[in-house]
Tab-separated table of C-alpha atoms in Angstrom:
chain	number	residue	atom	x	y	z
E	835	MET	CA	100.739	115.981	74.756
E	836	ARG	CA	100.083	114.665	71.262
E	837	GLY	CA	102.119	112.719	68.558
E	838	THR	CA	101.958	112.592	65.150
E	839	GLY	CA	101.022	110.359	62.440
E	840	CYS	CA	104.357	110.729	60.483
E	841	PRO	CA	106.175	107.468	59.201
E	842	GLY	CA	108.861	106.695	60.351
E	843	VAL	CA	108.772	109.074	63.143
E	844	ARG	CA	107.186	109.652	66.193
E	845	ILE	CA	106.969	113.131	67.991
E	846	LEU	CA	105.760	113.360	71.443
E	847	LEU	CA	104.920	117.318	72.593
E	848	ALA	CA	104.685	118.994	75.915
E	849	THR	CA	104.292	123.103	76.964
E	850	ALA	CA	104.576	124.616	79.863
E	851	ILE	CA	102.625	128.208	79.346
E	852	LEU	CA	103.554	131.733	81.337
E	853	LEU	CA	104.597	130.548	84.871
E	854	THR	CA	104.827	133.402	86.844
E	855	GLY	CA	107.878	131.952	88.727
E	856	LEU	CA	118.682	119.746	87.159
E	857	PHE	CA	120.786	118.206	88.334
E	858	GLY	CA	122.760	114.977	87.233
E	859	ALA	CA	122.005	111.640	86.949
E	860	ALA	CA	123.146	108.081	87.106
E	861	ALA	CA	122.224	106.848	83.964
E	862	LYS	CA	121.023	103.395	82.848
E	863	ALA	CA	123.918	101.026	82.354
E	864	ASP	CA	123.106	100.409	78.521
E	865	ALA	CA	121.672	103.902	77.866
E	866	ASP	CA	123.960	106.229	76.287
E	867	VAL	CA	122.945	110.044	76.525
E	868	LEU	CA	124.860	112.398	73.970
E	869	GLN	CA	124.553	116.254	74.234
E	870	ARG	CA	124.160	117.115	70.613
E	871	ASN	CA	125.549	121.009	71.208
E	872	SER	CA	124.537	121.620	67.444
E	873	VAL	CA	121.516	121.205	66.582
E	874	GLU	CA	120.480	123.957	69.531
E	875	PRO	CA	121.789	126.928	68.012
E	876	THR	CA	119.810	125.975	64.785
E	877	VAL	CA	116.469	125.182	66.877
E	878	VAL	CA	116.941	128.857	68.183
E	879	ASP	CA	117.550	130.104	64.888
E	880	ARG	CA	114.148	128.469	63.522
E	881	ILE	CA	112.421	129.744	66.225
E	882	ASN	CA	113.710	133.703	65.807
E	883	GLU	CA	113.034	133.466	61.934
E	884	VAL	CA	108.966	132.338	63.071
E	885	ARG	CA	109.216	135.188	65.427
E	886	ARG	CA	110.620	137.322	62.536
E	887	ASN	CA	108.062	136.424	60.202
E	888	HIS	CA	105.057	137.227	62.831
E	889	GLY	CA	106.612	140.849	62.857
E	890	LEU	CA	108.514	139.868	66.776
E	891	ARG	CA	111.648	140.568	68.316
E	892	ALA	CA	114.395	137.231	67.994
E	893	LEU	CA	115.022	136.245	71.372
E	894	LYS	CA	118.403	136.412	73.015
E	895	VAL	CA	120.194	133.029	74.071
E	896	SER	CA	120.900	132.916	77.591
E	897	ASP	CA	123.258	131.369	79.150
E	898	LEU	CA	121.244	130.551	82.031
E	899	LEU	CA	118.291	129.275	80.066
E	900	THR	CA	120.653	127.159	77.578
E	901	HIS	CA	121.840	125.405	81.035
E	902	ALA	CA	118.372	124.448	82.322
E	903	ALA	CA	117.604	123.252	78.674
E	904	GLN	CA	120.249	121.022	78.558
E	905	ARG	CA	120.160	119.786	82.309
E	906	HIS	CA	116.249	118.897	81.606
E	907	ALA	CA	116.832	116.874	78.250
E	908	THR	CA	119.886	115.250	79.811
E	909	ASN	CA	117.570	114.506	82.902
E	910	MET	CA	114.955	113.236	80.884
E	911	GLY	CA	117.054	111.405	78.392
E	912	TRP	CA	118.622	109.641	81.889
E	913	LYS	CA	116.274	108.980	83.857
E	914	GLU	CA	113.825	107.983	81.112
E	915	TYR	CA	110.497	110.077	81.190
E	916	PHE	CA	109.184	112.894	79.360
E	917	LYS	CA	107.134	115.759	81.423
E	918	HIS	CA	107.740	118.977	82.158
E	919	ASP	CA	108.698	117.810	86.121
E	920	PHE	CA	112.203	117.744	87.047
E	921	LYS	CA	113.244	114.325	88.800
E	922	LYS	CA	116.353	114.640	91.310
E	923	ASN	CA	117.201	111.726	93.717
E	924	GLY	CA	113.738	109.908	93.428
E	925	ASP	CA	112.267	113.452	94.179
E	926	TRP	CA	109.845	115.448	91.426
E	927	TYR	CA	110.100	118.847	90.930
E	928	GLY	CA	107.485	120.911	88.693
E	929	PHE	CA	108.301	123.384	86.166
E	930	GLY	CA	107.629	126.485	88.696
E	931	THR	CA	109.989	125.014	91.300
E	932	TRP	CA	112.927	123.743	89.140
E	933	ILE	CA	113.450	126.247	86.407
E	934	ARG	CA	114.168	128.833	89.371
E	935	TRP	CA	117.021	126.966	90.195
E	936	TYR	CA	118.274	128.155	86.874
E	937	TRP	CA	116.095	131.431	86.012
E	938	PRO	CA	115.852	132.768	89.597
E	939	ALA	CA	113.186	135.124	90.206
E	940	SER	CA	115.067	136.907	93.273
E	941	GLY	CA	115.867	140.619	92.518
E	942	TYR	CA	113.192	141.096	89.926
E	943	THR	CA	110.067	142.775	89.960
E	944	SER	CA	109.255	140.733	86.705
E	945	TRP	CA	109.990	136.937	86.054
E	946	SER	CA	108.041	134.663	83.926
E	947	ALA	CA	109.348	131.271	82.248
E	948	GLY	CA	107.788	129.114	79.816
E	949	GLU	CA	108.703	125.420	78.438
E	950	ASN	CA	108.620	123.608	75.210
E	951	LEU	CA	109.682	119.681	75.023
E	952	ALA	CA	109.718	117.205	72.159
E	953	TRP	CA	111.164	113.913	71.187
E	954	GLY	CA	111.514	111.808	67.979
E	955	ALA	CA	112.529	108.785	67.238
E	956	PRO	CA	115.274	107.999	65.827
E	957	SER	CA	115.859	111.292	65.317
E	958	LEU	CA	114.142	115.137	65.256
E	959	SER	CA	115.256	118.195	63.307
E	960	ALA	CA	115.426	121.736	63.522
E	961	ARG	CA	112.714	122.196	61.271
E	962	LYS	CA	110.534	119.540	62.238
E	963	THR	CA	110.830	120.604	65.839
E	964	VAL	CA	109.608	124.265	65.498
E	965	SER	CA	106.935	122.668	62.456
E	966	MET	CA	105.255	120.293	65.242
E	967	TRP	CA	105.077	123.257	68.092
E	968	MET	CA	103.796	125.595	65.420
E	969	ASP	CA	100.923	123.404	65.103
E	970	SER	CA	99.962	123.497	69.286
E	971	PRO	CA	98.375	126.086	70.300
E	972	GLY	CA	100.233	125.757	73.565
E	973	HIS	CA	103.758	125.673	71.861
E	974	ARG	CA	102.899	128.066	68.901
E	975	ALA	CA	102.046	130.654	72.506
E	976	ASN	CA	105.352	129.821	73.585
E	977	ILE	CA	106.938	130.801	70.265
E	978	LEU	CA	105.250	133.754	69.911
E	979	GLY	CA	105.055	134.926	73.233
E	980	LYS	CA	106.359	138.182	75.099
E	981	TRP	CA	109.604	136.493	75.944
E	982	SER	CA	113.184	137.970	75.927
E	983	ARG	CA	115.252	135.135	76.327
E	984	ILE	CA	115.295	131.324	75.008
E	985	GLY	CA	117.760	128.383	75.658
E	986	VAL	CA	117.704	124.996	74.127
E	987	GLY	CA	119.234	122.016	75.143
E	988	VAL	CA	119.076	118.972	72.632
E	989	VAL	CA	119.942	115.014	73.657
E	990	HIS	CA	120.023	111.413	71.355
E	991	VAL	CA	119.129	108.930	73.637
E	992	SER	CA	120.709	105.299	72.595
E	993	ASN	CA	118.850	102.336	73.781
E	994	PRO	CA	116.512	104.083	76.430
E	995	GLY	CA	114.572	102.358	78.803
E	996	GLY	CA	111.049	103.749	80.435
E	997	TYR	CA	109.050	105.646	78.459
E	998	PHE	CA	111.159	105.475	75.690
E	999	LYS	CA	111.675	101.916	75.520
E	1000	SER	CA	109.646	101.153	72.253
E	1001	HIS	CA	112.681	102.821	70.421
E	1002	SER	CA	116.324	102.047	69.902
E	1003	ASP	CA	117.147	105.757	69.499
E	1004	VAL	CA	114.868	109.437	70.104
E	1005	THR	CA	116.515	112.852	70.272
E	1006	ILE	CA	114.788	114.689	72.730
E	1007	VAL	CA	114.261	118.428	72.698
E	1008	ALA	CA	113.543	120.937	75.334
E	1009	ALA	CA	113.519	124.987	75.071
E	1010	GLU	CA	113.578	127.256	78.171
E	1011	PHE	CA	111.814	131.129	77.286
E	1012	GLY	CA	112.288	133.615	79.718
E	1013	ARG	CA	111.952	136.880	80.583
E	1014	ARG	CA	112.553	139.044	83.883
E	1015	SER	CA	113.125	142.800	84.600
E	1016	ARG	CA	114.390	145.002	87.730
């Protein structure tokens, strides 16, 4: 994890790289978690622009990975945490477990998944998110990896608590990368 020194914006990043292999939650009474579906295609477009600039194929949007990303970003907002694990009914599930709920491996001879996370206060643009990821070796490896699919989820949280409690508003971005073949 790392932060930036940008005035007025705090961004923390986390990454899970190449694993060979979300459910709803009750929100805090005063927290407001809103999906930012209009931002998601912009993040995908920016990632694909970077990939093309590096001679790589564009990633195709997967409904399964988009659903996973949206659920993870929403879960982090509601349950006030920031990590690759997923909290469900008080239990924690590692990335290699919960991603299979949405991006199943059974029936495939080859399967892999990875995740990039970011959050910013009060907001976070697609350009800033991808720029920060490209400045981080692990995130960069995911963006330029041998993936074929992507899904992005973005949420805005007003009056957050827990991990984000020192801010009045935060934006959380989750990008799920995947590849599988039969």
